[in-house]
């Protein structure tokens, strides 16, 4: 009888819990840690039960979410890549969270501003930070040292290094035309430019033309290997097998790279930057989707609060290599950074970080720019024409 009573109490408790479905795009160590965080959160309180589900990498996750929204079967919580995030807000799919947040000043001052500020659109908060990244320059440390080179600090040094590292067997630099043109954007913002101006695409800026013309010069010199995102695995293999000596990527690509066996010492450097230049943030924001009940919204926010505990932020960084979003987590990471000082590079770039444009159309604009970059670098379309084409197509989107 006692066992039956205990079972009934357990079932009643489980039925009383509010379920918070959470779709995310993290696999590998980061995905496993998210599952662990959900288990820990569920075990320490009885009001909410977070159910995490990996739904593919960003683009696949976005496609699945769009289909789920149309079918009325969306999750409560979604990890929105930061170029997709404004679209969810613009289409009215993300809930404003200000009425549910009651954060004290000490907590707010402990958050790194670029990551926290990104969640605000037109004065209201729709996003909560989770994974924040910056692009970095991965390089073959042995090859640079053999040629008496140091990691390039600006784009003149970078171009010289890429040419010096090129040989009959290898390219000096591997450039990946990712679907959201984030890496190219870094080449523009680090020169002091921007892909958006006055709410319109700004692909014809001096900085954008300089960046693409530099890539063309490297291509003509035999120092560039251009890869599309569909060829990203080949880009990784080219780098690991010393067929390319430098490559730009998110700091979050490092854990996956460690699955490979490197025949050289890996170096990591900040994105080359001109005075006053910035580096665009990457990563994602957590959003609560339209249709969530008030209890589900509160459960999602409580789970986010758990993720933001300094010890959990530190665990997240160690598993994913993302940038810590809370200052109080940095002392807990000293051993992690001391073990390999290159791990600190992305964190140190926060001082020069800026948010990507928060416009609903920006994701589509950036996709068109990425297509133009690929046609230019792999199909020979001249830089000016490629950027003009991307600008014209982007301006046609309303």
Short mmCIF file of C-alpha atoms in Angstrom, two decimals:
data_model
loop_
_atom_site.label_atom_id
_atom_site.label_comp_id
_atom_site.label_asym_id
_atom_site.label_seq_id
_atom_site.Cartn_x
_atom_site.Cartn_y
_atom_site.Cartn_z
CA UNK A 1 0.00 0.00 0.00
CA UNK A 2 2.87 2.36 0.87
CA UNK A 3 4.51 1.62 -2.46
CA UNK A 4 1.26 2.39 -4.29
CA UNK A 5 0.88 5.67 -2.42
CA UNK A 6 4.44 6.67 -3.22
CA UNK A 7 3.87 5.84 -6.89
CA UNK A 8 0.70 7.91 -6.98
CA UNK A 9 2.48 10.85 -5.37
CA UNK A 10 5.28 10.57 -7.93
CA UNK A 11 2.82 10.47 -10.83
CA UNK A 12 0.88 13.43 -9.44
CA UNK A 13 4.11 15.40 -9.12
CA UNK A 14 5.16 14.55 -12.67
CA UNK A 15 1.77 15.54 -14.05
CA UNK A 16 1.94 18.87 -12.20
CA UNK A 17 5.26 19.78 -13.80
CA UNK A 18 5.30 22.21 -16.71
CA UNK A 19 7.15 20.78 -19.70
CA UNK A 20 9.56 23.08 -21.50
CA UNK A 21 10.64 21.66 -24.84
CA UNK A 22 14.02 23.02 -25.93
CA UNK A 23 15.31 22.69 -29.50
CA UNK A 24 19.01 23.36 -29.97
CA UNK A 25 21.76 23.03 -32.55
CA UNK A 26 24.61 21.78 -30.38
CA UNK A 27 26.12 18.35 -30.94
CA UNK A 28 29.32 16.83 -29.56
CA UNK A 29 30.53 17.85 -26.07
CA UNK A 30 28.36 20.99 -26.03
CA UNK A 31 25.21 19.03 -26.86
CA UNK A 32 25.96 16.43 -24.21
CA UNK A 33 26.49 19.15 -21.63
CA UNK A 34 23.14 20.77 -22.49
CA UNK A 35 21.48 17.42 -21.83
CA UNK A 36 23.31 17.24 -18.49
CA UNK A 37 22.26 20.77 -17.58
CA UNK A 38 18.63 19.86 -18.27
CA UNK A 39 18.89 16.75 -16.10
CA UNK A 40 20.45 18.73 -13.24
CA UNK A 41 17.86 21.51 -13.49
CA UNK A 42 14.98 19.01 -13.55
CA UNK A 43 16.38 17.20 -10.51
CA UNK A 44 16.79 20.28 -8.34
CA UNK A 45 13.24 21.64 -8.62
CA UNK A 46 9.80 20.20 -9.19
CA UNK A 47 7.92 22.87 -11.11
CA UNK A 48 9.43 22.49 -14.58
CA UNK A 49 10.83 19.73 -16.75
CA UNK A 50 13.13 20.83 -19.58
CA UNK A 51 13.23 18.43 -22.52
CA UNK A 52 16.20 19.21 -24.80
CA UNK A 53 16.35 17.97 -28.38
CA UNK A 54 19.15 18.34 -30.91
CA UNK A 55 17.50 19.27 -34.23
CA UNK A 56 20.56 19.62 -36.46
CA UNK A 57 23.02 22.41 -37.03
CA UNK A 58 21.79 25.97 -37.38
CA UNK A 59 20.42 25.88 -40.93
CA UNK A 60 18.69 22.52 -40.45
CA UNK A 61 17.32 23.62 -37.08
CA UNK A 62 15.89 26.77 -38.66
CA UNK A 63 14.21 24.77 -41.44
CA UNK A 64 12.66 22.42 -38.90
CA UNK A 65 11.44 25.30 -36.77
CA UNK A 66 9.78 27.07 -39.71
CA UNK A 67 7.93 23.84 -40.54
CA UNK A 68 6.94 23.37 -36.89
CA UNK A 69 5.64 26.93 -36.64
CA UNK A 70 3.45 26.39 -39.68
CA UNK A 71 2.12 23.18 -38.18
CA UNK A 72 1.51 24.71 -34.76
CA UNK A 73 4.01 22.32 -33.19
CA UNK A 74 6.86 24.63 -32.20
CA UNK A 75 8.95 24.06 -29.06
CA UNK A 76 8.85 26.44 -26.11
CA UNK A 77 12.54 27.36 -26.22
CA UNK A 78 14.71 27.63 -29.33
CA UNK A 79 18.38 28.36 -29.85
CA UNK A 80 18.30 30.97 -32.63
CA UNK A 81 21.53 31.72 -34.49
CA UNK A 82 22.07 35.44 -34.26
CA UNK A 83 21.39 36.23 -37.93
CA UNK A 84 18.13 34.23 -37.74
CA UNK A 85 17.10 35.72 -34.40
CA UNK A 86 15.91 39.12 -35.82
CA UNK A 87 13.76 37.30 -38.37
CA UNK A 88 11.88 35.47 -35.59
CA UNK A 89 11.35 38.79 -33.85
CA UNK A 90 10.29 40.57 -37.04
CA UNK A 91 7.75 37.85 -37.88
CA UNK A 92 6.25 38.01 -34.40
CA UNK A 93 7.30 34.48 -33.49
CA UNK A 94 9.50 35.41 -30.50
CA UNK A 95 7.95 36.58 -27.23
CA UNK A 96 9.09 39.76 -25.50
CA UNK A 97 10.57 38.65 -22.19
CA UNK A 98 10.79 41.95 -20.29
CA UNK A 99 7.64 41.30 -18.19
CA UNK A 100 9.15 38.03 -16.91
CA UNK A 101 12.66 39.22 -16.11
CA UNK A 102 13.47 40.74 -12.75
CA UNK A 103 17.25 40.83 -12.79
CA UNK A 104 19.17 42.74 -10.16
CA UNK A 105 21.82 45.30 -11.01
CA UNK A 106 24.71 43.10 -9.86
CA UNK A 107 23.66 40.33 -12.26
CA UNK A 108 23.27 42.72 -15.19
CA UNK A 109 26.64 44.34 -14.56
CA UNK A 110 28.22 40.89 -14.49
CA UNK A 111 27.14 40.14 -18.07
CA UNK A 112 29.42 41.08 -20.94
CA UNK A 113 27.55 43.85 -22.74
CA UNK A 114 27.81 42.75 -26.42
CA UNK A 115 26.26 39.33 -25.69
CA UNK A 116 23.56 40.78 -23.45
CA UNK A 117 22.72 43.73 -25.70
CA UNK A 118 22.17 41.54 -28.72
CA UNK A 119 18.90 40.20 -27.32
CA UNK A 120 17.23 43.64 -27.49
CA UNK A 121 15.33 44.68 -30.62
CA UNK A 122 13.69 48.12 -30.78
CA UNK A 123 13.93 48.57 -27.04
CA UNK A 124 12.44 45.23 -26.01
CA UNK A 125 14.22 42.04 -24.98
CA UNK A 126 13.45 38.98 -27.07
CA UNK A 127 16.66 36.99 -26.63
CA UNK A 128 18.79 35.60 -23.81
CA UNK A 129 22.49 34.83 -24.36
CA UNK A 130 23.78 31.29 -24.31
CA UNK A 131 26.60 30.65 -26.75
CA UNK A 132 28.64 33.61 -27.88
CA UNK A 133 31.60 33.31 -30.21
CA UNK A 134 34.03 35.40 -32.19
CA UNK A 135 35.87 34.41 -35.36
CA UNK A 136 39.58 33.69 -34.95
CA UNK A 137 42.51 32.86 -37.18
CA UNK A 138 43.73 29.28 -36.86
CA UNK A 139 47.23 28.79 -38.25
CA UNK A 140 50.05 26.29 -38.63
CA UNK A 141 52.40 27.52 -35.93
CA UNK A 142 55.33 25.43 -37.15
CA UNK A 143 55.03 26.77 -40.71
CA UNK A 144 54.96 30.40 -39.55
CA UNK A 145 57.99 29.90 -37.30
CA UNK A 146 59.92 28.13 -40.06
CA UNK A 147 59.53 31.25 -42.22
CA UNK A 148 60.31 33.66 -39.41
CA UNK A 149 56.74 34.95 -39.31
CA UNK A 150 54.42 35.91 -36.48
CA UNK A 151 50.64 35.78 -36.45
CA UNK A 152 49.45 38.72 -38.60
CA UNK A 153 48.03 41.68 -36.71
CA UNK A 154 46.56 43.64 -39.62
CA UNK A 155 45.48 42.87 -43.17
CA UNK A 156 48.74 43.97 -44.79
CA UNK A 157 50.66 41.53 -42.61
CA UNK A 158 48.04 38.89 -43.29
CA UNK A 159 48.34 39.17 -47.06
CA UNK A 160 52.13 39.03 -46.88
CA UNK A 161 52.00 35.98 -44.59
CA UNK A 162 49.52 34.14 -46.81
CA UNK A 163 51.76 34.63 -49.84
CA UNK A 164 54.89 33.64 -47.91
CA UNK A 165 53.23 30.45 -46.64
CA UNK A 166 52.06 29.35 -50.10
CA UNK A 167 53.92 26.66 -52.00
CA UNK A 168 53.32 24.16 -54.78
CA UNK A 169 51.82 21.81 -52.21
CA UNK A 170 49.86 24.26 -50.05
CA UNK A 171 47.84 27.44 -50.02
CA UNK A 172 48.59 30.17 -47.53
CA UNK A 173 44.93 30.73 -46.60
CA UNK A 174 41.69 28.77 -46.78
CA UNK A 175 38.60 30.96 -47.03
CA UNK A 176 35.17 29.45 -46.39
CA UNK A 177 32.17 31.27 -47.88
CA UNK A 178 29.78 30.43 -45.05
CA UNK A 179 26.02 30.84 -45.74
CA UNK A 180 25.70 34.00 -43.64
CA UNK A 181 28.95 35.64 -44.86
CA UNK A 182 30.07 35.96 -41.23
CA UNK A 183 33.76 35.44 -41.96
CA UNK A 184 33.70 37.96 -44.79
CA UNK A 185 31.81 40.34 -42.50
CA UNK A 186 34.72 40.03 -40.05
CA UNK A 187 37.06 41.12 -42.86
CA UNK A 188 34.85 44.18 -43.38
CA UNK A 189 34.17 45.20 -39.77
CA UNK A 190 37.82 44.70 -38.82
CA UNK A 191 38.61 47.36 -41.41
CA UNK A 192 36.10 49.71 -39.79
CA UNK A 193 33.23 48.98 -42.18
CA UNK A 194 29.75 47.50 -41.94
CA UNK A 195 27.52 45.37 -44.16
CA UNK A 196 24.52 47.52 -43.26
CA UNK A 197 24.14 51.29 -43.31
CA UNK A 198 21.01 53.26 -42.47
CA UNK A 199 18.95 50.08 -42.50
CA UNK A 200 20.04 49.10 -46.02
CA UNK A 201 22.62 46.65 -47.40
CA UNK A 202 26.06 48.24 -47.64
CA UNK A 203 27.89 45.72 -49.80
CA UNK A 204 29.49 48.39 -52.03
CA UNK A 205 31.46 49.99 -49.22
CA UNK A 206 35.17 50.65 -49.59
CA UNK A 207 35.94 48.11 -46.86
CA UNK A 208 33.93 45.33 -48.53
CA UNK A 209 35.60 45.97 -51.88
CA UNK A 210 39.05 46.02 -50.24
CA UNK A 211 38.36 42.68 -48.54
CA UNK A 212 37.19 40.94 -51.71
CA UNK A 213 39.97 42.42 -53.82
CA UNK A 214 42.51 41.13 -51.28
CA UNK A 215 41.05 37.63 -51.59
CA UNK A 216 41.29 37.89 -55.39
CA UNK A 217 44.94 38.96 -55.18
CA UNK A 218 45.69 35.93 -53.02
CA UNK A 219 43.82 33.73 -55.47
CA UNK A 220 45.85 35.03 -58.43
CA UNK A 221 49.05 34.51 -56.45
CA UNK A 222 48.16 30.86 -55.78
CA UNK A 223 47.88 31.57 -52.06
CA UNK A 224 44.12 31.06 -51.61
CA UNK A 225 41.85 28.04 -51.42
CA UNK A 226 38.18 29.07 -51.58
CA UNK A 227 35.66 26.61 -50.15
CA UNK A 228 31.90 26.77 -49.77
CA UNK A 229 30.20 25.72 -46.55
CA UNK A 230 29.22 22.48 -48.29
CA UNK A 231 32.96 21.87 -48.59
CA UNK A 232 33.77 22.79 -45.00
CA UNK A 233 34.91 19.24 -44.20
CA UNK A 234 37.37 19.44 -47.09
CA UNK A 235 38.55 22.79 -45.75
CA UNK A 236 39.23 21.19 -42.37
CA UNK A 237 41.10 18.30 -43.96
CA UNK A 238 43.13 20.68 -46.12
CA UNK A 239 44.24 22.52 -42.99
CA UNK A 240 44.97 19.39 -40.97
CA UNK A 241 46.92 17.84 -43.86
CA UNK A 242 48.97 21.05 -44.33
CA UNK A 243 47.46 21.87 -47.71
CA UNK A 244 46.44 25.22 -46.24
CA UNK A 245 48.35 27.12 -43.56
CA UNK A 246 45.73 29.54 -42.18
CA UNK A 247 41.95 29.45 -41.92
CA UNK A 248 39.37 31.70 -40.27
CA UNK A 249 36.59 30.06 -38.29
CA UNK A 250 34.58 30.38 -35.12
CA UNK A 251 36.42 29.64 -31.90
CA UNK A 252 33.64 27.05 -31.36
CA UNK A 253 35.10 24.98 -34.21
CA UNK A 254 38.11 24.16 -32.05
CA UNK A 255 36.60 21.20 -30.10
CA UNK A 256 35.62 19.53 -33.40
CA UNK A 257 39.11 20.17 -34.77
CA UNK A 258 40.58 18.31 -31.81
CA UNK A 259 39.04 15.13 -33.23
CA UNK A 260 41.73 15.30 -35.92
CA UNK A 261 45.34 14.29 -35.46
CA UNK A 262 47.46 17.34 -36.25
CA UNK A 263 50.97 16.85 -37.57
CA UNK A 264 51.90 20.35 -36.41
CA UNK A 265 51.42 22.73 -33.51
CA UNK A 266 48.17 24.68 -33.77
CA UNK A 267 48.22 28.44 -33.33
CA UNK A 268 45.21 30.69 -32.77
CA UNK A 269 45.22 34.46 -33.22
CA UNK A 270 42.71 37.31 -33.23
CA UNK A 271 41.23 38.35 -36.55
CA UNK A 272 43.65 40.79 -38.23
CA UNK A 273 42.35 44.26 -37.50
CA UNK A 274 42.93 47.84 -38.50
CA UNK A 275 42.81 50.66 -35.89
CA UNK A 276 39.22 51.12 -34.76
CA UNK A 277 38.09 47.91 -36.44
CA UNK A 278 35.60 45.55 -34.82
CA UNK A 279 34.86 41.82 -34.84
CA UNK A 280 31.27 40.58 -35.29
CA UNK A 281 29.83 38.34 -32.62
CA UNK A 282 28.61 34.90 -33.54
CA UNK A 283 26.60 32.31 -31.67
CA UNK A 284 22.93 32.31 -30.75
CA UNK A 285 20.24 33.69 -28.50
CA UNK A 286 17.64 31.66 -26.66
CA UNK A 287 14.10 32.70 -27.61
CA UNK A 288 10.74 31.71 -26.20
CA UNK A 289 8.32 31.14 -29.04
CA UNK A 290 4.78 32.41 -29.48
CA UNK A 291 2.23 29.99 -28.10
CA UNK A 292 4.11 29.18 -24.90
CA UNK A 293 2.00 29.35 -21.75
CA UNK A 294 2.94 31.73 -18.96
CA UNK A 295 4.20 28.79 -16.90
CA UNK A 296 6.36 27.61 -19.81
CA UNK A 297 7.83 31.09 -20.26
CA UNK A 298 8.74 31.21 -16.58
CA UNK A 299 10.20 27.72 -16.77
CA UNK A 300 12.34 28.64 -19.77
CA UNK A 301 13.68 31.70 -17.96
CA UNK A 302 14.42 29.72 -14.81
CA UNK A 303 16.38 27.22 -16.90
CA UNK A 304 18.33 30.07 -18.50
CA UNK A 305 19.11 31.42 -15.04
CA UNK A 306 20.50 28.02 -14.16
CA UNK A 307 22.66 28.03 -17.30
CA UNK A 308 23.97 31.47 -16.27
CA UNK A 309 25.26 30.37 -12.88
CA UNK A 310 29.02 31.16 -12.99
CA UNK A 311 30.07 27.56 -12.47
CA UNK A 312 27.83 26.41 -15.30
CA UNK A 313 29.07 29.17 -17.60
CA UNK A 314 32.62 27.94 -16.94
CA UNK A 315 31.64 24.33 -17.64
CA UNK A 316 29.99 25.46 -20.88
CA UNK A 317 33.12 27.28 -22.04
CA UNK A 318 35.34 24.30 -21.28
CA UNK A 319 33.08 21.99 -23.28
CA UNK A 320 32.38 24.30 -26.21
CA UNK A 321 35.22 26.92 -26.27
CA UNK A 322 32.59 29.64 -26.59
CA UNK A 323 33.20 32.99 -24.93
CA UNK A 324 32.01 33.30 -21.30
CA UNK A 325 29.03 35.65 -21.06
CA UNK A 326 29.52 36.42 -17.35
CA UNK A 327 32.53 38.18 -15.87
CA UNK A 328 32.31 36.16 -12.65
CA UNK A 329 32.97 32.98 -14.65
CA UNK A 330 36.39 34.14 -15.86
CA UNK A 331 38.32 33.38 -12.62
CA UNK A 332 36.95 29.83 -12.83
CA UNK A 333 38.50 29.48 -16.30
CA UNK A 334 42.04 30.49 -15.41
CA UNK A 335 43.24 26.88 -15.34
CA UNK A 336 41.56 26.15 -18.67
CA UNK A 337 43.20 29.17 -20.31
CA UNK A 338 46.56 28.55 -18.62
CA UNK A 339 46.61 24.98 -19.96
CA UNK A 340 46.62 26.43 -23.49
CA UNK A 341 46.91 30.24 -23.70
CA UNK A 342 45.53 30.23 -27.26
CA UNK A 343 42.12 29.40 -25.75
CA UNK A 344 42.00 32.94 -24.38
CA UNK A 345 42.12 34.60 -27.81
CA UNK A 346 38.37 34.69 -28.50
CA UNK A 347 37.66 35.94 -24.98
CA UNK A 348 40.16 38.78 -25.37
CA UNK A 349 38.44 39.85 -28.61
CA UNK A 350 35.31 40.80 -26.66
CA UNK A 351 36.90 44.23 -26.19
CA UNK A 352 36.59 44.74 -29.95
CA UNK A 353 33.32 42.87 -30.51
CA UNK A 354 30.08 44.21 -31.92
CA UNK A 355 26.65 42.73 -32.57
CA UNK A 356 25.60 41.73 -36.06
CA UNK A 357 22.86 43.90 -37.62
CA UNK A 358 19.48 43.22 -35.99
CA UNK A 359 17.23 43.51 -39.02
CA UNK A 360 14.73 40.82 -40.06
CA UNK A 361 16.01 40.98 -43.67
CA UNK A 362 19.69 40.72 -42.76
CA UNK A 363 19.82 36.93 -42.86
CA UNK A 364 18.50 36.95 -46.43
CA UNK A 365 20.86 39.77 -47.43
CA UNK A 366 23.86 37.94 -45.99
CA UNK A 367 22.86 34.76 -47.83
CA UNK A 368 22.87 36.64 -51.14
CA UNK A 369 26.26 38.11 -50.33
CA UNK A 370 27.62 34.63 -49.59
CA UNK A 371 26.38 33.42 -52.98
CA UNK A 372 28.08 36.37 -54.70
CA UNK A 373 31.35 35.70 -52.88
CA UNK A 374 31.34 32.11 -54.05
CA UNK A 375 30.65 33.11 -57.66
CA UNK A 376 33.45 35.62 -57.43
CA UNK A 377 36.13 33.47 -55.82
CA UNK A 378 35.25 30.17 -57.47
CA UNK A 379 33.68 31.41 -60.71
CA UNK A 380 35.87 34.40 -61.49
CA UNK A 381 33.23 37.14 -61.22
CA UNK A 382 35.15 40.43 -60.67
CA UNK A 383 34.86 41.83 -57.12
CA UNK A 384 33.02 45.03 -58.05
CA UNK A 385 30.48 43.18 -60.17
CA UNK A 386 29.96 40.50 -57.53
CA UNK A 387 29.24 43.07 -54.83
CA UNK A 388 27.00 45.10 -57.15
CA UNK A 389 24.99 41.99 -57.92
CA UNK A 390 24.64 41.13 -54.23
CA UNK A 391 23.63 44.72 -53.44
CA UNK A 392 21.01 44.81 -56.20
CA UNK A 393 19.46 41.48 -55.17
CA UNK A 394 19.47 42.41 -51.48
CA UNK A 395 17.78 45.76 -52.14
CA UNK A 396 15.00 43.92 -53.98
CA UNK A 397 14.03 42.12 -50.75
CA UNK A 398 11.32 43.93 -48.84
#
